[in-house]
Amino acid sequence: MTETLQSRRVPLAHPARQLELLDAVPMNGSGDFDAALARAGWPALTPAALEIFQINLGKLCNMTCRHCHVDAGPDRTDAMMSRETIDACLRALDQTPAHTVDLTGGAPEIHPHFRYVVEQAVARGRHVIDRCNLSVLLLQRNAGLVEWLGERGVEIVASLPHYRKRNTDAQRGDGAFEKSIEALRLLNAAGYGKGDPRRRLSLMMNPAGAFLAPSQGSIEKEWHVALERDFGVTFDRLLALNNMPISRFLEWLVESGNLEGYMARLSAGFNAGAVAGLMCRNTISISWDGRLFDCDFNQMLDLDALPESPMRVHEFDFARWQGRRVVTRRHCFGCTAGAGSSCGGATT
Ligand code: SF4
Ligand code: SF4
């Protein structure tokens, strides 16, 4: 069973140490992400129209997956968004045209104010996404939650590393796959994953090792067939995500001797066509303590947006937000490799 970096008090629990480690990887002159962007015609990474308002409710999670980029786990009660910060998020949301509120964590469903945020976002006419680890839906405290979400048209984006038990349990722990299937059956029974746009069920997969995510299009059919044939489970679409070289996946890369090779693979896979669709261009990412970031990955690395004078959500200024330049470092190669990678899957 994996434990959080924080509970083990290891140096990699500190984002500054993760950034130092990435910067120290020998990359033969190919490790400068900004130079790669410039060669691709992007002298600066600037925002597009804001579409996604992503609220990270905290790092508390019922699981402790090996690849977690959040260092989430059952011990992370130290990082939970307060009701007062949630209300500041809602006031900021009112300033923006974002069509989607994306709730993430940790496991957002175990946050005490989860249903409140959903209700408030729905009341504002925004589409809501719940980033769900599936097993959380089986907790006693969440009885009836699936139907409640379905009644409000909430989209479920459920992480499932693989449709094979072995691959999923290797990342999420023994028994995780069986619980995931049980939760998928619950979702199907509530009308999710059957083509109804108000009960959309997306699955998000990520590779088990130090390689890029396969193209979504090429594996989606295989996933549909395997899950329906073997478990009678259906879903609407598959999203493929590269593992980011940060937090617990970074620790695994170091321990398995894969860090240098993985960074070389990400850099060599740079795809200029993936830049326009990078999620940092159309997203605002808010941390449990109300700080603002270009994306969830920068959030986990403590790379505040507007670094010269960071703004908290409590004093949100939309015009200033849209005028910023995105903060980039080497981990960004994880988003531009292959078909591109984001919380919405491939970017090309
Ligand atoms: S990967 Fe997701 S489910 Fe796993 S520990 Fe992290 S936040 Fe929890
Ligand atoms: S890590 Fe964040 S800032 Fe970097 S390219 Fe990806 S989405 Fe953009």
PDB file of N, CA, C and O in Angstrom, residues 220-266:
ATOM      1  N   GLU A 220     -10.276   3.415 -28.028  1.00  0.00           N
ATOM      2  CA  GLU A 220     -11.606   3.590 -27.437  1.00  0.00           C
ATOM      3  C   GLU A 220     -12.516   2.387 -27.719  1.00  0.00           C
ATOM      4  O   GLU A 220     -13.203   1.889 -26.836  1.00  0.00           O
ATOM      5  N   LYS A 221     -12.462   1.913 -28.957  1.00  0.00           N
ATOM      6  CA  LYS A 221     -13.357   0.802 -29.317  1.00  0.00           C
ATOM      7  C   LYS A 221     -13.024  -0.438 -28.471  1.00  0.00           C
ATOM      8  O   LYS A 221     -13.902  -1.114 -27.936  1.00  0.00           O
ATOM      9  N   GLU A 222     -11.715  -0.685 -28.367  1.00  0.00           N
ATOM     10  CA  GLU A 222     -11.244  -1.835 -27.573  1.00  0.00           C
ATOM     11  C   GLU A 222     -11.762  -1.741 -26.126  1.00  0.00           C
ATOM     12  O   GLU A 222     -12.195  -2.729 -25.524  1.00  0.00           O
ATOM     13  N   TRP A 223     -11.744  -0.538 -25.555  1.00  0.00           N
ATOM     14  CA  TRP A 223     -12.239  -0.340 -24.187  1.00  0.00           C
ATOM     15  C   TRP A 223     -13.737  -0.619 -24.105  1.00  0.00           C
ATOM     16  O   TRP A 223     -14.189  -1.291 -23.176  1.00  0.00           O
ATOM     17  N   HIS A 224     -14.487  -0.067 -25.071  1.00  0.00           N
ATOM     18  CA  HIS A 224     -15.944  -0.307 -25.060  1.00  0.00           C
ATOM     19  C   HIS A 224     -16.235  -1.807 -25.112  1.00  0.00           C
ATOM     20  O   HIS A 224     -17.035  -2.328 -24.327  1.00  0.00           O
ATOM     21  N   VAL A 225     -15.559  -2.472 -26.039  1.00  0.00           N
ATOM     22  CA  VAL A 225     -15.827  -3.904 -26.230  1.00  0.00           C
ATOM     23  C   VAL A 225     -15.449  -4.681 -24.980  1.00  0.00           C
ATOM     24  O   VAL A 225     -16.231  -5.498 -24.471  1.00  0.00           O
ATOM     25  N   ALA A 226     -14.264  -4.433 -24.433  1.00  0.00           N
ATOM     26  CA  ALA A 226     -13.781  -5.224 -23.297  1.00  0.00           C
ATOM     27  C   ALA A 226     -14.659  -5.021 -22.064  1.00  0.00           C
ATOM     28  O   ALA A 226     -15.018  -5.987 -21.379  1.00  0.00           O
ATOM     29  N   LEU A 227     -15.018  -3.778 -21.772  1.00  0.00           N
ATOM     30  CA  LEU A 227     -15.793  -3.540 -20.543  1.00  0.00           C
ATOM     31  C   LEU A 227     -17.213  -4.081 -20.670  1.00  0.00           C
ATOM     32  O   LEU A 227     -17.770  -4.601 -19.701  1.00  0.00           O
ATOM     33  N   GLU A 228     -17.777  -4.002 -21.866  1.00  0.00           N
ATOM     34  CA  GLU A 228     -19.139  -4.512 -22.022  1.00  0.00           C
ATOM     35  C   GLU A 228     -19.141  -6.047 -22.043  1.00  0.00           C
ATOM     36  O   GLU A 228     -19.955  -6.689 -21.384  1.00  0.00           O
ATOM     37  N   ARG A 229     -18.174  -6.603 -22.759  1.00  0.00           N
ATOM     38  CA  ARG A 229     -18.112  -8.077 -22.874  1.00  0.00           C
ATOM     39  C   ARG A 229     -17.798  -8.730 -21.534  1.00  0.00           C
ATOM     40  O   ARG A 229     -18.461  -9.687 -21.123  1.00  0.00           O
ATOM     41  N   ASP A 230     -16.835  -8.204 -20.824  1.00  0.00           N
ATOM     42  CA  ASP A 230     -16.366  -8.886 -19.611  1.00  0.00           C
ATOM     43  C   ASP A 230     -17.143  -8.506 -18.358  1.00  0.00           C
ATOM     44  O   ASP A 230     -17.200  -9.282 -17.404  1.00  0.00           O
ATOM     45  N   PHE A 231     -17.728  -7.296 -18.360  1.00  0.00           N
ATOM     46  CA  PHE A 231     -18.360  -6.832 -17.109  1.00  0.00           C
ATOM     47  C   PHE A 231     -19.756  -6.247 -17.316  1.00  0.00           C
ATOM     48  O   PHE A 231     -20.384  -5.814 -16.356  1.00  0.00           O
ATOM     49  N   GLY A 232     -20.217  -6.185 -18.563  1.00  0.00           N
ATOM     50  CA  GLY A 232     -21.551  -5.629 -18.833  1.00  0.00           C
ATOM     51  C   GLY A 232     -21.645  -4.141 -18.549  1.00  0.00           C
ATOM     52  O   GLY A 232     -22.724  -3.617 -18.244  1.00  0.00           O
ATOM     53  N   VAL A 233     -20.511  -3.440 -18.654  1.00  0.00           N
ATOM     54  CA  VAL A 233     -20.465  -2.018 -18.304  1.00  0.00           C
ATOM     55  C   VAL A 233     -20.327  -1.175 -19.572  1.00  0.00           C
ATOM     56  O   VAL A 233     -19.584  -1.532 -20.475  1.00  0.00           O
ATOM     57  N   THR A 234     -21.056  -0.039 -19.619  1.00  0.00           N
ATOM     58  CA  THR A 234     -20.918   0.870 -20.768  1.00  0.00           C
ATOM     59  C   THR A 234     -20.502   2.263 -20.291  1.00  0.00           C
ATOM     60  O   THR A 234     -20.717   2.627 -19.130  1.00  0.00           O
ATOM     61  N   PHE A 235     -19.916   3.015 -21.201  1.00  0.00           N
ATOM     62  CA  PHE A 235     -19.534   4.405 -20.916  1.00  0.00           C
ATOM     63  C   PHE A 235     -19.644   5.202 -22.209  1.00  0.00           C
ATOM     64  O   PHE A 235     -19.847   4.624 -23.284  1.00  0.00           O
ATOM     65  N   ASP A 236     -19.516   6.540 -22.117  1.00  0.00           N
ATOM     66  CA  ASP A 236     -19.742   7.365 -23.303  1.00  0.00           C
ATOM     67  C   ASP A 236     -18.483   7.661 -24.097  1.00  0.00           C
ATOM     68  O   ASP A 236     -18.504   7.661 -25.316  1.00  0.00           O
ATOM     69  N   ARG A 237     -17.391   7.993 -23.427  1.00  0.00           N
ATOM     70  CA  ARG A 237     -16.178   8.318 -24.190  1.00  0.00           C
ATOM     71  C   ARG A 237     -14.959   8.040 -23.326  1.00  0.00           C
ATOM     72  O   ARG A 237     -15.024   8.059 -22.090  1.00  0.00           O
ATOM     73  N   LEU A 238     -13.857   7.855 -24.013  1.00  0.00           N
ATOM     74  CA  LEU A 238     -12.596   7.571 -23.329  1.00  0.00           C
ATOM     75  C   LEU A 238     -11.648   8.748 -23.498  1.00  0.00           C
ATOM     76  O   LEU A 238     -11.498   9.280 -24.602  1.00  0.00           O
ATOM     77  N   LEU A 239     -11.004   9.143 -22.423  1.00  0.00           N
ATOM     78  CA  LEU A 239      -9.981  10.186 -22.465  1.00  0.00           C
ATOM     79  C   LEU A 239      -8.656   9.546 -22.062  1.00  0.00           C
ATOM     80  O   LEU A 239      -8.617   8.725 -21.147  1.00  0.00           O
ATOM     81  N   ALA A 240      -7.596   9.920 -22.758  1.00  0.00           N
ATOM     82  CA  ALA A 240      -6.275   9.349 -22.438  1.00  0.00           C
ATOM     83  C   ALA A 240      -5.363  10.463 -21.937  1.00  0.00           C
ATOM     84  O   ALA A 240      -5.285  11.536 -22.544  1.00  0.00           O
ATOM     85  N   LEU A 241      -4.700  10.203 -20.842  1.00  0.00           N
ATOM     86  CA  LEU A 241      -3.885  11.225 -20.173  1.00  0.00           C
ATOM     87  C   LEU A 241      -2.467  10.703 -19.990  1.00  0.00           C
ATOM     88  O   LEU A 241      -2.273   9.579 -19.526  1.00  0.00           O
ATOM     89  N   ASN A 242      -1.480  11.538 -20.338  1.00  0.00           N
ATOM     90  CA  ASN A 242      -0.100  11.172 -20.008  1.00  0.00           C
ATOM     91  C   ASN A 242       0.114  11.344 -18.500  1.00  0.00           C
ATOM     92  O   ASN A 242      -0.428  12.264 -17.899  1.00  0.00           O
ATOM     93  N   ASN A 243       0.919  10.502 -17.911  1.00  0.00           N
ATOM     94  CA  ASN A 243       1.316  10.713 -16.519  1.00  0.00           C
ATOM     95  C   ASN A 243       2.295  11.880 -16.459  1.00  0.00           C
ATOM     96  O   ASN A 243       3.242  11.946 -17.238  1.00  0.00           O
ATOM     97  N   MET A 244       2.056  12.783 -15.529  1.00  0.00           N
ATOM     98  CA  MET A 244       2.961  13.934 -15.402  1.00  0.00           C
ATOM     99  C   MET A 244       4.124  13.569 -14.482  1.00  0.00           C
ATOM    100  O   MET A 244       3.919  12.900 -13.454  1.00  0.00           O
ATOM    101  N   PRO A 245       5.322  14.031 -14.821  1.00  0.00           N
ATOM    102  CA  PRO A 245       6.499  13.677 -14.006  1.00  0.00           C
ATOM    103  C   PRO A 245       6.580  14.522 -12.746  1.00  0.00           C
ATOM    104  O   PRO A 245       7.551  15.261 -12.525  1.00  0.00           O
ATOM    105  N   ILE A 246       5.558  14.411 -11.919  1.00  0.00           N
ATOM    106  CA  ILE A 246       5.542  15.155 -10.664  1.00  0.00           C
ATOM    107  C   ILE A 246       5.012  14.250  -9.547  1.00  0.00           C
ATOM    108  O   ILE A 246       4.438  13.196  -9.809  1.00  0.00           O
ATOM    109  N   SER A 247       5.233  14.669  -8.318  1.00  0.00           N
ATOM    110  CA  SER A 247       4.688  14.017  -7.127  1.00  0.00           C
ATOM    111  C   SER A 247       4.985  12.503  -7.087  1.00  0.00           C
ATOM    112  O   SER A 247       6.106  12.078  -7.302  1.00  0.00           O
ATOM    113  N   ARG A 248       3.969  11.682  -6.817  1.00  0.00           N
ATOM    114  CA  ARG A 248       4.265  10.254  -6.588  1.00  0.00           C
ATOM    115  C   ARG A 248       4.694   9.558  -7.879  1.00  0.00           C
ATOM    116  O   ARG A 248       5.433   8.571  -7.831  1.00  0.00           O
ATOM    117  N   PHE A 249       4.218  10.032  -9.048  1.00  0.00           N
ATOM    118  CA  PHE A 249       4.712   9.404 -10.285  1.00  0.00           C
ATOM    119  C   PHE A 249       6.184   9.776 -10.485  1.00  0.00           C
ATOM    120  O   PHE A 249       6.980   8.945 -10.948  1.00  0.00           O
ATOM    121  N   LEU A 250       6.573  10.959 -10.107  1.00  0.00           N
ATOM    122  CA  LEU A 250       7.984  11.342 -10.186  1.00  0.00           C
ATOM    123  C   LEU A 250       8.820  10.440  -9.273  1.00  0.00           C
ATOM    124  O   LEU A 250       9.893   9.965  -9.659  1.00  0.00           O
ATOM    125  N   GLU A 251       8.323  10.197  -8.082  1.00  0.00           N
ATOM    126  CA  GLU A 251       9.045   9.310  -7.164  1.00  0.00           C
ATOM    127  C   GLU A 251       9.231   7.928  -7.803  1.00  0.00           C
ATOM    128  O   GLU A 251      10.308   7.342  -7.754  1.00  0.00           O
ATOM    129  N   TRP A 252       8.163   7.432  -8.436  1.00  0.00           N
ATOM    130  CA  TRP A 252       8.272   6.120  -9.078  1.00  0.00           C
ATOM    131  C   TRP A 252       9.292   6.150 -10.227  1.00  0.00           C
ATOM    132  O   TRP A 252      10.092   5.215 -10.393  1.00  0.00           O
ATOM    133  N   LEU A 253       9.291   7.242 -10.999  1.00  0.00           N
ATOM    134  CA  LEU A 253      10.258   7.358 -12.101  1.00  0.00           C
ATOM    135  C   LEU A 253      11.691   7.296 -11.570  1.00  0.00           C
ATOM    136  O   LEU A 253      12.553   6.628 -12.147  1.00  0.00           O
ATOM    137  N   VAL A 254      11.915   7.980 -10.454  1.00  0.00           N
ATOM    138  CA  VAL A 254      13.267   7.989  -9.873  1.00  0.00           C
ATOM    139  C   VAL A 254      13.622   6.586  -9.388  1.00  0.00           C
ATOM    140  O   VAL A 254      14.676   6.032  -9.722  1.00  0.00           O
ATOM    141  N   GLU A 255      12.725   5.989  -8.614  1.00  0.00           N
ATOM    142  CA  GLU A 255      13.031   4.693  -8.002  1.00  0.00           C
ATOM    143  C   GLU A 255      13.183   3.584  -9.033  1.00  0.00           C
ATOM    144  O   GLU A 255      13.933   2.632  -8.841  1.00  0.00           O
ATOM    145  N   SER A 256      12.483   3.700 -10.151  1.00  0.00           N
ATOM    146  CA  SER A 256      12.555   2.646 -11.166  1.00  0.00           C
ATOM    147  C   SER A 256      13.633   2.930 -12.214  1.00  0.00           C
ATOM    148  O   SER A 256      13.798   2.165 -13.168  1.00  0.00           O
ATOM    149  N   GLY A 257      14.355   4.060 -12.041  1.00  0.00           N
ATOM    150  CA  GLY A 257      15.421   4.387 -12.991  1.00  0.00           C
ATOM    151  C   GLY A 257      14.905   4.868 -14.333  1.00  0.00           C
ATOM    152  O   GLY A 257      15.617   4.830 -15.336  1.00  0.00           O
ATOM    153  N   ASN A 258      13.666   5.355 -14.363  1.00  0.00           N
ATOM    154  CA  ASN A 258      13.047   5.750 -15.635  1.00  0.00           C
ATOM    155  C   ASN A 258      12.987   7.253 -15.876  1.00  0.00           C
ATOM    156  O   ASN A 258      12.457   7.674 -16.904  1.00  0.00           O
ATOM    157  N   LEU A 259      13.474   8.055 -14.934  1.00  0.00           N
ATOM    158  CA  LEU A 259      13.227   9.499 -15.062  1.00  0.00           C
ATOM    159  C   LEU A 259      13.848  10.085 -16.333  1.00  0.00           C
ATOM    160  O   LEU A 259      13.185  10.779 -17.099  1.00  0.00           O
ATOM    161  N   GLU A 260      15.134   9.799 -16.543  1.00  0.00           N
ATOM    162  CA  GLU A 260      15.810  10.394 -17.694  1.00  0.00           C
ATOM    163  C   GLU A 260      15.152   9.952 -19.007  1.00  0.00           C
ATOM    164  O   GLU A 260      14.888  10.761 -19.901  1.00  0.00           O
ATOM    165  N   GLY A 261      14.877   8.670 -19.098  1.00  0.00           N
ATOM    166  CA  GLY A 261      14.262   8.136 -20.321  1.00  0.00           C
ATOM    167  C   GLY A 261      12.876   8.712 -20.559  1.00  0.00           C
ATOM    168  O   GLY A 261      12.502   9.026 -21.692  1.00  0.00           O
ATOM    169  N   TYR A 262      12.122   8.875 -19.476  1.00  0.00           N
ATOM    170  CA  TYR A 262      10.754   9.400 -19.628  1.00  0.00           C
ATOM    171  C   TYR A 262      10.792  10.851 -20.085  1.00  0.00           C
ATOM    172  O   TYR A 262      10.046  11.256 -20.980  1.00  0.00           O
ATOM    173  N   MET A 263      11.678  11.655 -19.480  1.00  0.00           N
ATOM    174  CA  MET A 263      11.763  13.061 -19.890  1.00  0.00           C
ATOM    175  C   MET A 263      12.211  13.162 -21.348  1.00  0.00           C
ATOM    176  O   MET A 263      11.722  14.014 -22.101  1.00  0.00           O
ATOM    177  N   ALA A 264      13.125  12.292 -21.751  1.00  0.00           N
ATOM    178  CA  ALA A 264      13.568  12.304 -23.156  1.00  0.00           C
ATOM    179  C   ALA A 264      12.397  11.956 -24.075  1.00  0.00           C
ATOM    180  O   ALA A 264      12.213  12.554 -25.139  1.00  0.00           O
ATOM    181  N   ARG A 265      11.583  11.001 -23.632  1.00  0.00           N
ATOM    182  CA  ARG A 265      10.430  10.577 -24.442  1.00  0.00           C
ATOM    183  C   ARG A 265       9.411  11.724 -24.572  1.00  0.00           C
ATOM    184  O   ARG A 265       8.880  11.975 -25.644  1.00  0.00           O
ATOM    185  N   LEU A 266       9.166  12.408 -23.455  1.00  0.00           N
ATOM    186  CA  LEU A 266       8.207  13.525 -23.497  1.00  0.00           C
ATOM    187  C   LEU A 266       8.717  14.635 -24.406  1.00  0.00           C
ATOM    188  O   LEU A 266       7.974  15.190 -25.223  1.00  0.00           O
TER     189      LEU A 266
END
